[in-house]
Short mmCIF file of C-alpha atoms in Angstrom, two decimals:
data_model
loop_
_atom_site.label_atom_id
_atom_site.label_comp_id
_atom_site.label_asym_id
_atom_site.label_seq_id
_atom_site.Cartn_x
_atom_site.Cartn_y
_atom_site.Cartn_z
CA UNK F 198 177.19 75.36 124.42
CA UNK F 199 174.39 78.08 124.89
CA UNK F 200 175.09 81.83 125.21
CA UNK F 201 172.46 84.80 126.60
CA UNK F 202 173.71 87.76 125.42
CA UNK F 203 171.71 91.24 124.56
CA UNK F 204 171.35 91.40 120.49
CA UNK F 205 173.39 94.15 120.13
CA UNK F 206 176.42 93.03 121.70
CA UNK F 207 175.47 88.75 120.54
CA UNK F 208 175.11 90.44 116.85
CA UNK F 209 178.21 92.83 117.39
CA UNK F 210 180.21 90.99 119.64
CA UNK F 211 180.05 87.66 119.81
CA UNK F 212 178.50 86.03 116.51
CA UNK F 213 181.47 86.19 114.45
CA UNK F 214 184.51 84.72 117.17
CA UNK F 215 181.89 82.33 117.85
CA UNK F 216 181.69 81.17 114.16
CA UNK F 217 185.38 80.85 114.33
CA UNK F 218 185.32 79.49 116.98
CA UNK F 219 182.52 76.56 115.91
CA UNK F 220 185.38 76.46 112.30
CA UNK F 221 188.13 75.17 114.40
CA UNK F 222 185.42 72.96 116.35
CA UNK F 223 183.35 71.78 114.08
CA UNK F 224 181.84 69.26 116.62
CA UNK F 225 180.87 71.64 118.96
CA UNK F 226 177.18 72.84 118.85
CA UNK F 227 177.07 76.42 119.59
CA UNK F 228 173.06 77.97 120.30
CA UNK F 229 173.52 81.99 120.71
CA UNK F 230 170.38 83.91 122.13
CA UNK F 231 170.06 87.42 121.46
CA UNK F 232 167.60 88.54 124.63
CA UNK F 233 166.72 91.10 126.38
CA UNK F 234 165.91 89.50 130.04
CA UNK F 235 167.90 87.67 131.87
CA UNK F 236 168.29 84.48 130.99
CA UNK F 237 168.50 81.91 134.01
CA UNK F 238 171.58 79.92 134.57
CA UNK F 239 170.07 77.98 137.48
CA UNK F 240 166.91 76.67 135.27
CA UNK F 241 169.74 75.97 132.40
CA UNK F 242 168.38 78.42 130.06
CA UNK F 243 171.52 79.13 129.26
CA UNK F 244 174.89 78.06 129.80
CA UNK F 245 176.92 81.23 129.62
CA UNK F 246 175.19 84.55 130.25
CA UNK F 247 176.56 88.09 129.07
CA UNK F 248 175.04 90.81 130.90
CA UNK F 249 174.83 94.65 131.34
CA UNK F 250 174.09 94.19 134.88
CA UNK F 251 176.48 92.47 137.19
CA UNK F 252 174.34 89.76 139.29
CA UNK F 253 173.66 90.25 143.29
CA UNK F 254 173.10 86.45 143.58
CA UNK F 255 172.99 82.65 142.92
CA UNK F 256 175.71 80.62 142.51
CA UNK F 257 178.03 81.59 140.05
CA UNK F 258 181.08 82.99 138.76
CA UNK F 259 181.13 85.98 137.46
CA UNK F 260 184.09 88.02 135.23
CA UNK F 261 184.27 91.51 134.17
CA UNK F 262 185.07 91.85 130.38
CA UNK F 263 185.20 95.47 130.25
CA UNK F 264 183.36 98.41 130.10
CA UNK F 265 181.07 100.41 126.75
CA UNK F 266 180.55 103.81 126.60
CA UNK F 267 176.88 105.25 125.32
CA UNK F 268 176.88 108.58 123.69
CA UNK F 269 174.33 111.02 122.00
CA UNK F 270 173.92 110.37 118.56
CA UNK F 271 171.91 111.69 115.82
CA UNK F 272 171.59 112.28 112.60
CA UNK F 273 174.21 115.66 111.34
CA UNK F 274 171.25 117.56 109.43
CA UNK F 275 168.98 116.87 112.87
CA UNK F 276 172.07 118.86 114.70
CA UNK F 277 172.24 121.44 111.96
CA UNK F 278 168.34 122.01 111.28
CA UNK F 279 166.85 121.73 115.10
CA UNK F 280 167.94 124.34 117.82
CA UNK F 281 169.33 122.42 121.48
CA UNK F 282 165.83 124.11 123.07
CA UNK F 283 163.69 122.25 120.64
CA UNK F 284 166.03 118.64 121.26
CA UNK F 285 163.31 115.40 121.07
CA UNK F 286 165.20 112.71 122.39
CA UNK F 287 164.71 108.43 121.18
CA UNK F 288 164.50 106.30 124.39
CA UNK F 289 163.62 102.93 125.62
CA UNK F 290 159.67 101.89 126.57
CA UNK F 291 158.77 99.04 128.80
CA UNK F 292 160.92 97.03 130.93
CA UNK F 293 164.08 98.14 129.87
CA UNK F 294 162.78 101.95 130.45
CA UNK F 295 165.38 102.20 133.65
CA UNK F 296 168.52 100.92 132.32
CA UNK F 297 171.58 102.93 133.48
CA UNK F 298 171.64 104.80 129.83
CA UNK F 299 167.60 105.75 129.71
CA UNK F 300 168.26 107.93 133.17
CA UNK F 301 171.29 108.85 131.95
CA UNK F 302 169.02 110.42 129.19
CA UNK F 303 165.71 111.32 130.90
CA UNK F 304 168.26 113.90 133.28
CA UNK F 305 169.66 115.24 129.57
CA UNK F 306 166.68 116.12 128.43
CA UNK F 307 165.68 117.85 131.73
CA UNK F 308 161.98 118.18 130.51
CA UNK F 309 162.30 118.16 126.90
CA UNK F 310 160.49 115.42 125.11
CA UNK F 311 161.16 111.94 124.70
CA UNK F 312 159.10 112.01 121.98
CA UNK F 313 159.88 108.13 120.28
CA UNK F 314 160.30 105.15 122.08
CA UNK F 315 161.39 102.19 121.43
CA UNK F 316 162.04 98.54 123.08
CA UNK F 317 165.54 97.91 121.63
CA UNK F 318 168.64 99.88 121.29
CA UNK F 319 168.99 98.54 117.08
CA UNK F 320 165.02 99.83 116.93
CA UNK F 321 167.05 103.34 118.67
CA UNK F 322 169.49 103.22 116.05
CA UNK F 323 167.19 103.47 113.06
CA UNK F 324 164.82 105.82 114.46
CA UNK F 325 167.69 108.30 115.06
CA UNK F 326 168.99 107.79 112.03
CA UNK F 327 165.44 108.62 110.48
CA UNK F 328 165.54 111.89 112.21
CA UNK F 329 163.23 111.26 114.90
CA UNK F 330 165.98 113.09 117.65
CA UNK F 331 169.00 112.43 119.93
CA UNK F 332 169.34 108.48 121.46
CA UNK F 333 172.16 107.09 123.96
CA UNK F 334 173.51 104.75 121.69
CA UNK F 335 176.66 102.39 122.57
CA UNK F 336 179.91 103.13 120.95
CA UNK F 337 180.01 99.70 119.69
CA UNK F 338 177.54 100.37 117.53
CA UNK F 339 176.83 103.88 116.38
CA UNK F 340 180.34 105.08 116.15
CA UNK F 341 181.03 102.98 113.10
CA UNK F 342 177.61 103.93 111.87
CA UNK F 343 178.02 106.33 108.74
CA UNK F 344 174.52 108.59 109.26
CA UNK F 345 174.95 109.35 112.67
CA UNK F 346 177.51 111.38 114.75
CA UNK F 347 178.10 111.96 118.11
CA UNK F 348 176.69 114.80 120.07
CA UNK F 349 179.40 115.65 121.48
CA UNK F 350 182.49 113.71 120.53
CA UNK F 351 184.45 114.35 123.88
CA UNK F 352 181.20 113.62 126.79
CA UNK F 353 180.73 110.05 127.75
CA UNK F 354 176.87 109.46 128.78
CA UNK F 355 177.15 106.39 130.57
CA UNK F 356 179.75 103.64 131.29
CA UNK F 357 177.99 99.78 131.30
CA UNK F 358 180.28 97.32 132.58
CA UNK F 359 180.04 94.01 130.90
CA UNK F 360 180.04 90.43 132.85
CA UNK F 361 180.44 87.29 132.01
CA UNK F 362 178.48 84.86 133.78
CA UNK F 363 178.65 80.90 134.27
CA UNK F 364 176.99 78.85 137.02
CA UNK F 365 179.66 77.82 139.71
CA UNK F 366 179.00 74.02 138.68
CA UNK F 367 180.27 74.45 135.09
CA UNK F 368 183.03 77.25 135.33
CA UNK F 369 185.53 74.75 133.43
#
């Protein structure tokens, strides 16, 4: 079984339960592919896909698995030593630059610079941890990071739906 998922979701949510599944079913071969791009179920690039965007076409069965909130996170020292007017932001570059959390980050920044760009949420987390600025990170990653704090603990920047997608012929 090949499962495609965004790398952060694969690492934080899928790998441990899939190892447990494999332990209970040793004849099952599991291949997990952490990738930012969307794997094609029609071309058999994956049997199951976990996505943060709901597919709009194709002969697929779609199940909403839940939501993941994104908040603004930074090093505590950054927030103490930097005036809000001088805040800098850490965001995406490249094709994922139009992700909903990036759009919300740009709206929040309101003209202040997104001065550090990275192609993955994992790199953005590391940059925020190193003091590059404020990043829009999913709670499932950043809330357990001892070196980061939410900028506003009671404010969700954006919430993303998590979708399980299988080709309708394989849903059994």
